[in-house]
mmCIF file with all atom_site columns, C-alpha atoms in Angstrom:
data_model
loop_
_atom_site.group_PDB
_atom_site.id
_atom_site.type_symbol
_atom_site.label_atom_id
_atom_site.label_alt_id
_atom_site.label_comp_id
_atom_site.label_asym_id
_atom_site.label_entity_id
_atom_site.label_seq_id
_atom_site.pdbx_PDB_ins_code
_atom_site.Cartn_x
_atom_site.Cartn_y
_atom_site.Cartn_z
_atom_site.occupancy
_atom_site.B_iso_or_equiv
_atom_site.pdbx_formal_charge
_atom_site.auth_seq_id
_atom_site.auth_comp_id
_atom_site.auth_asym_id
_atom_site.auth_atom_id
_atom_site.pdbx_PDB_model_num
ATOM 1   C CA . GLN A 1 1   ? 9.247   26.314 13.484  1.00 94.00 ? 1   GLN A CA 1
ATOM 2   C CA . VAL A 1 2   ? 9.097   22.849 11.987  1.00 96.00 ? 2   VAL A CA 1
ATOM 3   C CA . HIS A 1 3   ? 12.402  21.688 10.590  1.00 97.00 ? 3   HIS A CA 1
ATOM 4   C CA . LEU A 1 4   ? 13.081  18.389 8.816   1.00 98.00 ? 4   LEU A CA 1
ATOM 5   C CA . VAL A 1 5   ? 16.553  17.488 7.621   1.00 98.00 ? 5   VAL A CA 1
ATOM 6   C CA . GLU A 1 6   ? 17.208  14.359 5.588   1.00 98.00 ? 6   GLU A CA 1
ATOM 7   C CA . SER A 1 7   ? 20.607  12.727 5.306   1.00 97.00 ? 7   SER A CA 1
ATOM 8   C CA . GLY A 1 8   ? 22.201  9.524  4.100   1.00 97.00 ? 8   GLY A CA 1
ATOM 9   C CA . GLY A 1 9   ? 21.769  9.846  0.360   1.00 96.00 ? 9   GLY A CA 1
ATOM 10  C CA . GLY A 1 10  ? 24.504  8.957  -2.098  1.00 97.00 ? 10  GLY A CA 1
ATOM 11  C CA . VAL A 1 11  ? 25.516  6.656  -4.911  1.00 97.00 ? 11  VAL A CA 1
ATOM 12  C CA . VAL A 1 12  ? 24.939  2.933  -4.391  1.00 97.00 ? 12  VAL A CA 1
ATOM 13  C CA . GLN A 1 13  ? 25.213  -0.086 -6.646  1.00 97.00 ? 13  GLN A CA 1
ATOM 14  C CA . PRO A 1 14  ? 22.137  -2.065 -7.701  1.00 97.00 ? 14  PRO A CA 1
ATOM 15  C CA . GLY A 1 15  ? 21.262  -4.754 -5.196  1.00 97.00 ? 15  GLY A CA 1
ATOM 16  C CA . ARG A 1 16  ? 22.972  -2.975 -2.302  1.00 97.00 ? 16  ARG A CA 1
ATOM 17  C CA . SER A 1 17  ? 21.439  -1.247 0.719   1.00 97.00 ? 17  SER A CA 1
ATOM 18  C CA . LEU A 1 18  ? 21.278  2.305  1.983   1.00 98.00 ? 18  LEU A CA 1
ATOM 19  C CA . GLY A 1 19  ? 19.747  3.947  5.025   1.00 98.00 ? 19  GLY A CA 1
ATOM 20  C CA . LEU A 1 20  ? 18.236  7.417  5.177   1.00 98.00 ? 20  LEU A CA 1
ATOM 21  C CA . SER A 1 21  ? 17.565  9.546  8.242   1.00 98.00 ? 21  SER A CA 1
ATOM 22  C CA . CYS A 1 22  ? 15.344  12.528 8.867   1.00 98.00 ? 22  CYS A CA 1
ATOM 23  C CA . ALA A 1 23  ? 16.042  14.689 11.898  1.00 98.00 ? 23  ALA A CA 1
ATOM 24  C CA . ALA A 1 24  ? 12.986  16.551 13.134  1.00 98.00 ? 24  ALA A CA 1
ATOM 25  C CA . SER A 1 25  ? 12.670  19.643 15.314  1.00 97.00 ? 25  SER A CA 1
ATOM 26  C CA . GLY A 1 26  ? 10.196  22.379 16.133  1.00 97.00 ? 26  GLY A CA 1
ATOM 27  C CA . PHE A 1 27  ? 7.275   20.105 16.981  1.00 96.00 ? 27  PHE A CA 1
ATOM 28  C CA . ILE A 1 28  ? 6.424   17.186 19.226  1.00 97.00 ? 28  ILE A CA 1
ATOM 29  C CA . PHE A 1 29  ? 7.796   14.457 16.982  1.00 97.00 ? 29  PHE A CA 1
ATOM 30  C CA . SER A 1 30  ? 6.294   11.606 18.986  1.00 97.00 ? 30  SER A CA 1
ATOM 31  C CA . SER A 1 31  ? 2.759   12.915 18.352  1.00 96.00 ? 31  SER A CA 1
ATOM 32  C CA . TYR A 1 32  ? 2.754   12.802 14.548  1.00 97.00 ? 32  TYR A CA 1
ATOM 33  C CA . GLY A 1 33  ? 2.815   10.276 11.775  1.00 97.00 ? 33  GLY A CA 1
ATOM 34  C CA . MET A 1 34  ? 5.644   10.674 9.306   1.00 98.00 ? 34  MET A CA 1
ATOM 35  C CA . HIS A 1 35  ? 6.000   9.889  5.612   1.00 98.00 ? 35  HIS A CA 1
ATOM 36  C CA . TRP A 1 36  ? 8.627   9.339  2.953   1.00 98.00 ? 36  TRP A CA 1
ATOM 37  C CA . VAL A 1 37  ? 7.955   10.644 -0.562  1.00 98.00 ? 37  VAL A CA 1
ATOM 38  C CA . ARG A 1 38  ? 10.334  10.378 -3.501  1.00 98.00 ? 38  ARG A CA 1
ATOM 39  C CA . GLN A 1 39  ? 10.823  12.132 -6.813  1.00 98.00 ? 39  GLN A CA 1
ATOM 40  C CA . ALA A 1 40  ? 12.794  10.617 -9.671  1.00 98.00 ? 40  ALA A CA 1
ATOM 41  C CA . PRO A 1 41  ? 14.814  13.120 -11.716 1.00 96.00 ? 41  PRO A CA 1
ATOM 42  C CA . GLY A 1 42  ? 12.469  15.217 -13.822 1.00 95.00 ? 42  GLY A CA 1
ATOM 43  C CA . LYS A 1 43  ? 9.438   13.247 -12.667 1.00 97.00 ? 43  LYS A CA 1
ATOM 44  C CA . GLY A 1 44  ? 6.502   13.701 -10.321 1.00 97.00 ? 44  GLY A CA 1
ATOM 45  C CA . LEU A 1 45  ? 6.035   12.875 -6.664  1.00 98.00 ? 45  LEU A CA 1
ATOM 46  C CA . GLU A 1 46  ? 5.629   9.262  -5.521  1.00 98.00 ? 46  GLU A CA 1
ATOM 47  C CA . TRP A 1 47  ? 4.423   8.393  -2.040  1.00 98.00 ? 47  TRP A CA 1
ATOM 48  C CA . VAL A 1 48  ? 6.684   5.734  -0.485  1.00 98.00 ? 48  VAL A CA 1
ATOM 49  C CA . ALA A 1 49  ? 5.743   4.932  3.099   1.00 98.00 ? 49  ALA A CA 1
ATOM 50  C CA . VAL A 1 50  ? 4.091   6.117  6.307   1.00 97.00 ? 50  VAL A CA 1
ATOM 51  C CA . ILE A 1 51  ? 4.620   5.311  9.967   1.00 97.00 ? 51  ILE A CA 1
ATOM 52  C CA . SER A 1 52  ? 2.223   6.150  12.778  1.00 96.00 ? 52  SER A CA 1
ATOM 53  C CA . TYR A 1 53  ? 3.199   8.416  15.656  1.00 97.00 ? 53  TYR A CA 1
ATOM 54  C CA . ASP A 1 54  ? 4.205   5.500  17.871  1.00 96.00 ? 54  ASP A CA 1
ATOM 55  C CA . GLY A 1 55  ? 5.629   3.244  15.163  1.00 95.00 ? 55  GLY A CA 1
ATOM 56  C CA . SER A 1 56  ? 2.914   0.631  15.553  1.00 97.00 ? 56  SER A CA 1
ATOM 57  C CA . ASN A 1 57  ? 1.503   0.999  12.043  1.00 97.00 ? 57  ASN A CA 1
ATOM 58  C CA . LYS A 1 58  ? 3.425   1.131  8.793   1.00 97.00 ? 58  LYS A CA 1
ATOM 59  C CA . TYR A 1 59  ? 2.294   1.136  5.183   1.00 97.00 ? 59  TYR A CA 1
ATOM 60  C CA . TYR A 1 60  ? 4.251   1.023  1.947   1.00 97.00 ? 60  TYR A CA 1
ATOM 61  C CA . ALA A 1 61  ? 3.835   1.632  -1.756  1.00 97.00 ? 61  ALA A CA 1
ATOM 62  C CA . ASP A 1 62  ? 3.737   -1.612 -3.733  1.00 96.00 ? 62  ASP A CA 1
ATOM 63  C CA . SER A 1 63  ? 6.901   -0.524 -5.556  1.00 96.00 ? 63  SER A CA 1
ATOM 64  C CA . VAL A 1 64  ? 8.970   -0.735 -2.349  1.00 97.00 ? 64  VAL A CA 1
ATOM 65  C CA . LYS A 1 65  ? 7.084   -3.272 -0.242  1.00 97.00 ? 65  LYS A CA 1
ATOM 66  C CA . GLY A 1 66  ? 9.366   -6.012 1.032   1.00 97.00 ? 66  GLY A CA 1
ATOM 67  C CA . ARG A 1 67  ? 12.512  -4.020 0.222   1.00 98.00 ? 67  ARG A CA 1
ATOM 68  C CA . PHE A 1 68  ? 12.140  -0.783 2.238   1.00 98.00 ? 68  PHE A CA 1
ATOM 69  C CA . THR A 1 69  ? 11.504  -0.430 5.963   1.00 98.00 ? 69  THR A CA 1
ATOM 70  C CA . ILE A 1 70  ? 10.311  2.735  7.652   1.00 98.00 ? 70  ILE A CA 1
ATOM 71  C CA . SER A 1 71  ? 11.039  3.223  11.341  1.00 98.00 ? 71  SER A CA 1
ATOM 72  C CA . ARG A 1 72  ? 11.414  5.926  13.939  1.00 98.00 ? 72  ARG A CA 1
ATOM 73  C CA . ASP A 1 73  ? 13.148  6.676  17.213  1.00 98.00 ? 73  ASP A CA 1
ATOM 74  C CA . ASN A 1 74  ? 11.016  9.103  19.180  1.00 98.00 ? 74  ASN A CA 1
ATOM 75  C CA . SER A 1 75  ? 13.735  9.528  21.796  1.00 97.00 ? 75  SER A CA 1
ATOM 76  C CA . LYS A 1 76  ? 15.983  10.932 19.066  1.00 98.00 ? 76  LYS A CA 1
ATOM 77  C CA . ASN A 1 77  ? 13.294  12.759 17.064  1.00 98.00 ? 77  ASN A CA 1
ATOM 78  C CA . THR A 1 78  ? 14.449  10.865 14.002  1.00 98.00 ? 78  THR A CA 1
ATOM 79  C CA . LEU A 1 79  ? 12.724  9.053  11.151  1.00 98.00 ? 79  LEU A CA 1
ATOM 80  C CA . TYR A 1 80  ? 14.463  6.370  9.119   1.00 98.00 ? 80  TYR A CA 1
ATOM 81  C CA . LEU A 1 81  ? 14.138  4.594  5.808   1.00 98.00 ? 81  LEU A CA 1
ATOM 82  C CA . GLN A 1 82  ? 16.146  1.408  5.297   1.00 98.00 ? 82  GLN A CA 1
ATOM 83  C CA . MET A 1 83  ? 16.353  0.581  1.613   1.00 98.00 ? 83  MET A CA 1
ATOM 84  C CA . ASN A 1 84  ? 17.472  -2.894 0.554   1.00 98.00 ? 84  ASN A CA 1
ATOM 85  C CA . SER A 1 85  ? 17.836  -4.586 -2.831  1.00 97.00 ? 85  SER A CA 1
ATOM 86  C CA . LEU A 1 86  ? 18.037  -1.211 -4.506  1.00 98.00 ? 86  LEU A CA 1
ATOM 87  C CA . ARG A 1 87  ? 17.196  -0.885 -8.190  1.00 97.00 ? 87  ARG A CA 1
ATOM 88  C CA . ALA A 1 88  ? 17.958  1.751  -10.794 1.00 97.00 ? 88  ALA A CA 1
ATOM 89  C CA . GLU A 1 89  ? 14.324  2.863  -10.630 1.00 97.00 ? 89  GLU A CA 1
ATOM 90  C CA . ASP A 1 90  ? 14.776  3.773  -6.954  1.00 98.00 ? 90  ASP A CA 1
ATOM 91  C CA . THR A 1 91  ? 16.981  6.676  -8.040  1.00 98.00 ? 91  THR A CA 1
ATOM 92  C CA . ALA A 1 92  ? 15.261  9.776  -6.696  1.00 98.00 ? 92  ALA A CA 1
ATOM 93  C CA . VAL A 1 93  ? 15.277  12.612 -4.234  1.00 98.00 ? 93  VAL A CA 1
ATOM 94  C CA . TYR A 1 94  ? 13.779  11.279 -1.022  1.00 98.00 ? 94  TYR A CA 1
ATOM 95  C CA . TYR A 1 95  ? 11.764  13.665 1.134   1.00 98.00 ? 95  TYR A CA 1
ATOM 96  C CA . CYS A 1 96  ? 10.517  13.136 4.636   1.00 98.00 ? 96  CYS A CA 1
ATOM 97  C CA . ALA A 1 97  ? 7.287   14.887 5.459   1.00 98.00 ? 97  ALA A CA 1
ATOM 98  C CA . LYS A 1 98  ? 5.228   15.461 8.574   1.00 98.00 ? 98  LYS A CA 1
ATOM 99  C CA . TRP A 1 99  ? 1.624   14.349 8.693   1.00 96.00 ? 99  TRP A CA 1
ATOM 100 C CA . GLY A 1 100 ? -0.764  17.100 9.744   1.00 94.00 ? 100 GLY A CA 1
ATOM 101 C CA . ALA A 1 101 ? -3.303  15.765 12.211  1.00 88.00 ? 101 ALA A CA 1
ATOM 102 C CA . VAL A 1 102 ? -5.603  18.697 11.494  1.00 91.00 ? 102 VAL A CA 1
ATOM 103 C CA . THR A 1 103 ? -4.862  19.108 7.786   1.00 91.00 ? 103 THR A CA 1
ATOM 104 C CA . MET A 1 104 ? -4.827  15.352 7.055   1.00 92.00 ? 104 MET A CA 1
ATOM 105 C CA . SER A 1 105 ? -2.058  16.055 4.571   1.00 95.00 ? 105 SER A CA 1
ATOM 106 C CA . LEU A 1 106 ? 1.721   16.498 4.444   1.00 97.00 ? 106 LEU A CA 1
ATOM 107 C CA . ASP A 1 107 ? 2.095   19.910 6.009   1.00 96.00 ? 107 ASP A CA 1
ATOM 108 C CA . TYR A 1 108 ? 5.883   20.206 6.273   1.00 97.00 ? 108 TYR A CA 1
ATOM 109 C CA . TRP A 1 109 ? 8.632   18.739 4.111   1.00 98.00 ? 109 TRP A CA 1
ATOM 110 C CA . GLY A 1 110 ? 12.361  18.386 4.358   1.00 98.00 ? 110 GLY A CA 1
ATOM 111 C CA . GLN A 1 111 ? 14.755  19.557 1.660   1.00 97.00 ? 111 GLN A CA 1
ATOM 112 C CA . GLY A 1 112 ? 15.336  16.027 0.386   1.00 97.00 ? 112 GLY A CA 1
ATOM 113 C CA . THR A 1 113 ? 18.333  13.779 -0.098  1.00 98.00 ? 113 THR A CA 1
ATOM 114 C CA . LEU A 1 114 ? 19.384  12.301 -3.445  1.00 98.00 ? 114 LEU A CA 1
ATOM 115 C CA . VAL A 1 115 ? 19.805  8.565  -3.848  1.00 98.00 ? 115 VAL A CA 1
ATOM 116 C CA . THR A 1 116 ? 21.429  7.359  -7.054  1.00 98.00 ? 116 THR A CA 1
ATOM 117 C CA . VAL A 1 117 ? 21.438  3.649  -7.820  1.00 97.00 ? 117 VAL A CA 1
ATOM 118 C CA . SER A 1 118 ? 24.041  2.949  -10.449 1.00 96.00 ? 118 SER A CA 1
ATOM 119 C CA . SER A 1 119 ? 26.859  0.566  -11.169 1.00 92.00 ? 119 SER A CA 1
ATOM 120 C CA . GLU B 2 1   ? -5.384  2.087  -5.291  1.00 92.00 ? 1   GLU B CA 1
ATOM 121 C CA . ILE B 2 2   ? -6.874  5.496  -6.031  1.00 94.00 ? 2   ILE B CA 1
ATOM 122 C CA . VAL B 2 3   ? -5.500  7.035  -9.227  1.00 97.00 ? 3   VAL B CA 1
ATOM 123 C CA . LEU B 2 4   ? -5.457  10.822 -9.534  1.00 97.00 ? 4   LEU B CA 1
ATOM 124 C CA . THR B 2 5   ? -5.459  12.392 -12.981 1.00 98.00 ? 5   THR B CA 1
ATOM 125 C CA . GLN B 2 6   ? -4.505  16.047 -13.292 1.00 98.00 ? 6   GLN B CA 1
ATOM 126 C CA . SER B 2 7   ? -5.313  18.257 -16.245 1.00 93.00 ? 7   SER B CA 1
ATOM 127 C CA . PRO B 2 8   ? -3.998  19.965 -18.160 1.00 95.00 ? 8   PRO B CA 1
ATOM 128 C CA . GLY B 2 9   ? -0.442  18.672 -18.123 1.00 96.00 ? 9   GLY B CA 1
ATOM 129 C CA . THR B 2 10  ? 0.841   22.147 -18.915 1.00 97.00 ? 10  THR B CA 1
ATOM 130 C CA . LEU B 2 11  ? -0.976  25.448 -18.596 1.00 96.00 ? 11  LEU B CA 1
ATOM 131 C CA . SER B 2 12  ? 0.447   28.541 -20.294 1.00 96.00 ? 12  SER B CA 1
ATOM 132 C CA . LEU B 2 13  ? -0.820  31.830 -18.898 1.00 96.00 ? 13  LEU B CA 1
ATOM 133 C CA . SER B 2 14  ? 0.365   35.340 -18.108 1.00 95.00 ? 14  SER B CA 1
ATOM 134 C CA . PRO B 2 15  ? 0.627   37.224 -14.822 1.00 95.00 ? 15  PRO B CA 1
ATOM 135 C CA . GLY B 2 16  ? -2.715  38.723 -13.913 1.00 95.00 ? 16  GLY B CA 1
ATOM 136 C CA . GLU B 2 17  ? -4.707  35.907 -15.498 1.00 96.00 ? 17  GLU B CA 1
ATOM 137 C CA . ARG B 2 18  ? -6.798  33.284 -13.731 1.00 97.00 ? 18  ARG B CA 1
ATOM 138 C CA . ALA B 2 19  ? -5.600  29.660 -13.532 1.00 97.00 ? 19  ALA B CA 1
ATOM 139 C CA . THR B 2 20  ? -7.852  26.644 -13.132 1.00 98.00 ? 20  THR B CA 1
ATOM 140 C CA . LEU B 2 21  ? -6.253  23.259 -12.461 1.00 98.00 ? 21  LEU B CA 1
ATOM 141 C CA . SER B 2 22  ? -8.181  19.998 -12.290 1.00 98.00 ? 22  SER B CA 1
ATOM 142 C CA . CYS B 2 23  ? -7.676  16.780 -10.341 1.00 98.00 ? 23  CYS B CA 1
ATOM 143 C CA . ARG B 2 24  ? -9.929  13.779 -10.886 1.00 97.00 ? 24  ARG B CA 1
ATOM 144 C CA . ALA B 2 25  ? -9.926  10.705 -8.660  1.00 96.00 ? 25  ALA B CA 1
ATOM 145 C CA . SER B 2 26  ? -10.653 7.174  -9.866  1.00 96.00 ? 26  SER B CA 1
ATOM 146 C CA . GLN B 2 27  ? -12.983 6.668  -6.912  1.00 94.00 ? 27  GLN B CA 1
ATOM 147 C CA . SER B 2 28  ? -14.784 8.943  -4.542  1.00 92.00 ? 28  SER B CA 1
ATOM 148 C CA . LEU B 2 29  ? -12.796 10.524 -1.705  1.00 91.00 ? 29  LEU B CA 1
ATOM 149 C CA . SER B 2 30  ? -15.423 10.092 0.947   1.00 79.00 ? 30  SER B CA 1
ATOM 150 C CA . ASP B 2 31  ? -13.739 12.419 3.443   1.00 81.00 ? 31  ASP B CA 1
ATOM 151 C CA . ASN B 2 32  ? -12.507 14.929 0.838   1.00 84.00 ? 32  ASN B CA 1
ATOM 152 C CA . TYR B 2 33  ? -8.956  14.443 2.069   1.00 93.00 ? 33  TYR B CA 1
ATOM 153 C CA . LEU B 2 34  ? -7.523  16.050 -1.040  1.00 96.00 ? 34  LEU B CA 1
ATOM 154 C CA . ALA B 2 35  ? -4.473  18.295 -0.838  1.00 97.00 ? 35  ALA B CA 1
ATOM 155 C CA . TRP B 2 36  ? -2.717  20.571 -3.299  1.00 98.00 ? 36  TRP B CA 1
ATOM 156 C CA . TYR B 2 37  ? 1.021   21.252 -3.274  1.00 98.00 ? 37  TYR B CA 1
ATOM 157 C CA . GLN B 2 38  ? 3.204   23.722 -5.130  1.00 98.00 ? 38  GLN B CA 1
ATOM 158 C CA . GLN B 2 39  ? 6.748   22.853 -6.154  1.00 98.00 ? 39  GLN B CA 1
ATOM 159 C CA . LYS B 2 40  ? 9.240   25.268 -7.640  1.00 97.00 ? 40  LYS B CA 1
ATOM 160 C CA . PRO B 2 41  ? 12.459  24.101 -9.347  1.00 94.00 ? 41  PRO B CA 1
ATOM 161 C CA . GLY B 2 42  ? 15.029  22.896 -6.855  1.00 94.00 ? 42  GLY B CA 1
ATOM 162 C CA . GLN B 2 43  ? 12.627  23.228 -3.919  1.00 97.00 ? 43  GLN B CA 1
ATOM 163 C CA . SER B 2 44  ? 10.566  20.882 -1.801  1.00 98.00 ? 44  SER B CA 1
ATOM 164 C CA . PRO B 2 45  ? 6.810   20.745 -2.274  1.00 98.00 ? 45  PRO B CA 1
ATOM 165 C CA . ARG B 2 46  ? 4.760   23.184 -0.195  1.00 98.00 ? 46  ARG B CA 1
ATOM 166 C CA . LEU B 2 47  ? 1.256   22.552 1.088   1.00 98.00 ? 47  LEU B CA 1
ATOM 167 C CA . LEU B 2 48  ? -1.276  25.025 -0.310  1.00 98.00 ? 48  LEU B CA 1
ATOM 168 C CA . ILE B 2 49  ? -4.718  23.512 0.213   1.00 97.00 ? 49  ILE B CA 1
ATOM 169 C CA . TYR B 2 50  ? -5.972  20.699 2.468   1.00 96.00 ? 50  TYR B CA 1
ATOM 170 C CA . GLY B 2 51  ? -9.365  19.084 2.892   1.00 94.00 ? 51  GLY B CA 1
ATOM 171 C CA . ALA B 2 52  ? -10.097 20.100 -0.719  1.00 95.00 ? 52  ALA B CA 1
ATOM 172 C CA . SER B 2 53  ? -10.833 23.730 0.153   1.00 95.00 ? 53  SER B CA 1
ATOM 173 C CA . SER B 2 54  ? -8.945  24.980 3.213   1.00 96.00 ? 54  SER B CA 1
ATOM 174 C CA . ARG B 2 55  ? -5.895  27.190 2.757   1.00 97.00 ? 55  ARG B CA 1
ATOM 175 C CA . PHE B 2 56  ? -2.828  26.247 4.780   1.00 97.00 ? 56  PHE B CA 1
ATOM 176 C CA . THR B 2 57  ? -1.104  28.747 7.055   1.00 95.00 ? 57  THR B CA 1
ATOM 177 C CA . GLY B 2 58  ? 0.388   31.679 5.191   1.00 96.00 ? 58  GLY B CA 1
ATOM 178 C CA . ILE B 2 59  ? -1.064  30.806 1.792   1.00 97.00 ? 59  ILE B CA 1
ATOM 179 C CA . PRO B 2 60  ? -2.370  33.894 -0.051  1.00 97.00 ? 60  PRO B CA 1
ATOM 180 C CA . ASP B 2 61  ? -6.096  34.101 -0.606  1.00 96.00 ? 61  ASP B CA 1
ATOM 181 C CA . ARG B 2 62  ? -5.666  34.131 -4.384  1.00 97.00 ? 62  ARG B CA 1
ATOM 182 C CA . PHE B 2 63  ? -5.316  30.347 -4.015  1.00 98.00 ? 63  PHE B CA 1
ATOM 183 C CA . SER B 2 64  ? -8.576  28.486 -3.532  1.00 97.00 ? 64  SER B CA 1
ATOM 184 C CA . GLY B 2 65  ? -9.671  24.881 -3.721  1.00 97.00 ? 65  GLY B CA 1
ATOM 185 C CA . SER B 2 66  ? -13.036 23.358 -4.436  1.00 96.00 ? 66  SER B CA 1
ATOM 186 C CA . GLY B 2 67  ? -14.728 20.113 -5.289  1.00 94.00 ? 67  GLY B CA 1
ATOM 187 C CA . SER B 2 68  ? -15.852 16.892 -3.691  1.00 93.00 ? 68  SER B CA 1
ATOM 188 C CA . GLY B 2 69  ? -16.186 13.212 -4.463  1.00 92.00 ? 69  GLY B CA 1
ATOM 189 C CA . THR B 2 70  ? -14.043 12.629 -7.533  1.00 94.00 ? 70  THR B CA 1
ATOM 190 C CA . ASP B 2 71  ? -13.598 16.106 -9.031  1.00 96.00 ? 71  ASP B CA 1
ATOM 191 C CA . PHE B 2 72  ? -11.440 18.791 -7.505  1.00 97.00 ? 72  PHE B CA 1
ATOM 192 C CA . THR B 2 73  ? -10.154 22.161 -8.660  1.00 97.00 ? 73  THR B CA 1
ATOM 193 C CA . LEU B 2 74  ? -7.356  24.503 -7.660  1.00 98.00 ? 74  LEU B CA 1
ATOM 194 C CA . THR B 2 75  ? -7.934  28.089 -8.727  1.00 98.00 ? 75  THR B CA 1
ATOM 195 C CA . ILE B 2 76  ? -5.425  30.913 -8.662  1.00 97.00 ? 76  ILE B CA 1
ATOM 196 C CA . SER B 2 77  ? -7.491  34.040 -9.084  1.00 96.00 ? 77  SER B CA 1
ATOM 197 C CA . THR B 2 78  ? -4.828  36.479 -10.288 1.00 96.00 ? 78  THR B CA 1
ATOM 198 C CA . LEU B 2 79  ? -1.463  34.986 -11.186 1.00 96.00 ? 79  LEU B CA 1
ATOM 199 C CA . GLU B 2 80  ? 1.645   36.500 -9.677  1.00 96.00 ? 80  GLU B CA 1
ATOM 200 C CA . PRO B 2 81  ? 5.100   35.854 -11.207 1.00 95.00 ? 81  PRO B CA 1
ATOM 201 C CA . GLU B 2 82  ? 6.017   33.617 -8.260  1.00 95.00 ? 82  GLU B CA 1
ATOM 202 C CA . ASP B 2 83  ? 3.046   31.308 -8.922  1.00 96.00 ? 83  ASP B CA 1
ATOM 203 C CA . PHE B 2 84  ? 4.607   29.733 -11.999 1.00 93.00 ? 84  PHE B CA 1
ATOM 204 C CA . ALA B 2 85  ? 5.511   26.266 -10.759 1.00 97.00 ? 85  ALA B CA 1
ATOM 205 C CA . VAL B 2 86  ? 4.331   22.662 -10.790 1.00 98.00 ? 86  VAL B CA 1
ATOM 206 C CA . TYR B 2 87  ? 1.197   21.784 -8.830  1.00 98.00 ? 87  TYR B CA 1
ATOM 207 C CA . TYR B 2 88  ? 0.332   18.351 -7.485  1.00 98.00 ? 88  TYR B CA 1
ATOM 208 C CA . CYS B 2 89  ? -2.815  16.988 -5.927  1.00 98.00 ? 89  CYS B CA 1
ATOM 209 C CA . GLN B 2 90  ? -2.692  14.151 -3.400  1.00 97.00 ? 90  GLN B CA 1
ATOM 210 C CA . GLN B 2 91  ? -5.409  12.008 -1.897  1.00 96.00 ? 91  GLN B CA 1
ATOM 211 C CA . CYS B 2 92  ? -5.033  11.203 1.780   1.00 92.00 ? 92  CYS B CA 1
ATOM 212 C CA . ASN B 2 93  ? -8.158  9.086  2.121   1.00 89.00 ? 93  ASN B CA 1
ATOM 213 C CA . ASN B 2 94  ? -6.638  5.664  1.559   1.00 90.00 ? 94  ASN B CA 1
ATOM 214 C CA . VAL B 2 95  ? -3.214  4.105  1.549   1.00 92.00 ? 95  VAL B CA 1
ATOM 215 C CA . PRO B 2 96  ? -1.314  4.380  -0.760  1.00 94.00 ? 96  PRO B CA 1
ATOM 216 C CA . TYR B 2 97  ? -1.604  8.159  -0.535  1.00 95.00 ? 97  TYR B CA 1
ATOM 217 C CA . SER B 2 98  ? -1.238  8.709  -4.258  1.00 96.00 ? 98  SER B CA 1
ATOM 218 C CA . PHE B 2 99  ? -0.293  11.892 -6.092  1.00 98.00 ? 99  PHE B CA 1
ATOM 219 C CA . GLY B 2 100 ? -1.460  13.184 -9.416  1.00 98.00 ? 100 GLY B CA 1
ATOM 220 C CA . GLN B 2 101 ? 1.142   13.485 -12.158 1.00 98.00 ? 101 GLN B CA 1
ATOM 221 C CA . GLY B 2 102 ? 1.304   17.261 -11.811 1.00 98.00 ? 102 GLY B CA 1
ATOM 222 C CA . THR B 2 103 ? 0.332   20.353 -13.778 1.00 98.00 ? 103 THR B CA 1
ATOM 223 C CA . LYS B 2 104 ? 3.093   22.684 -14.895 1.00 97.00 ? 104 LYS B CA 1
ATOM 224 C CA . LEU B 2 105 ? 1.984   26.292 -14.833 1.00 96.00 ? 105 LEU B CA 1
ATOM 225 C CA . GLU B 2 106 ? 4.212   28.264 -17.182 1.00 94.00 ? 106 GLU B CA 1
ATOM 226 C CA . ILE B 2 107 ? 4.399   31.796 -18.461 1.00 87.00 ? 107 ILE B CA 1
#
């Protein structure tokens, strides 16, 4: 079965950097696009970024463009999100999610990792 | 950017009743790539409906989706206690793949 496990969350000061990882199993990772979605405490879902199956295409939400970088290592079945110049408003639970080639939606999600940006 | 507006913000119903949730897009979703997700407190979102009207694997048939263009609906025919949660729609037609603000379904 599909399994996605995020890691790397924690408390970080404004302006600093943090990197998240998402370990994937149970499917052919190198065949699917992958996304990051975040959820601020008590708020709704916000789409953050997507990367194509081979890493050649990447798109970002305007709110993170130029500060966040999505990447992947298909040899390690792992998705990454490098977050730079962090702001208080980046505080959220960050989920990785698998793109469904048939469903054209996010068909499986990880459990999320909490990032808190605070001095 | 496509903006999705969900209504109502909160829906108060009882088990056994029928729930109708709405999602309106600011521009037409030409391929009807509209998905619905359920999220319970402390849990990750779960895909319910994709392509506006197709149920995902393992989703009970009391959940159904309909609509096209700019207006979409999620219907839960007979509410079970476990259905009380927050529901989000998402458009997957164009980047950014925006979400609606959510509808909280409460008892």
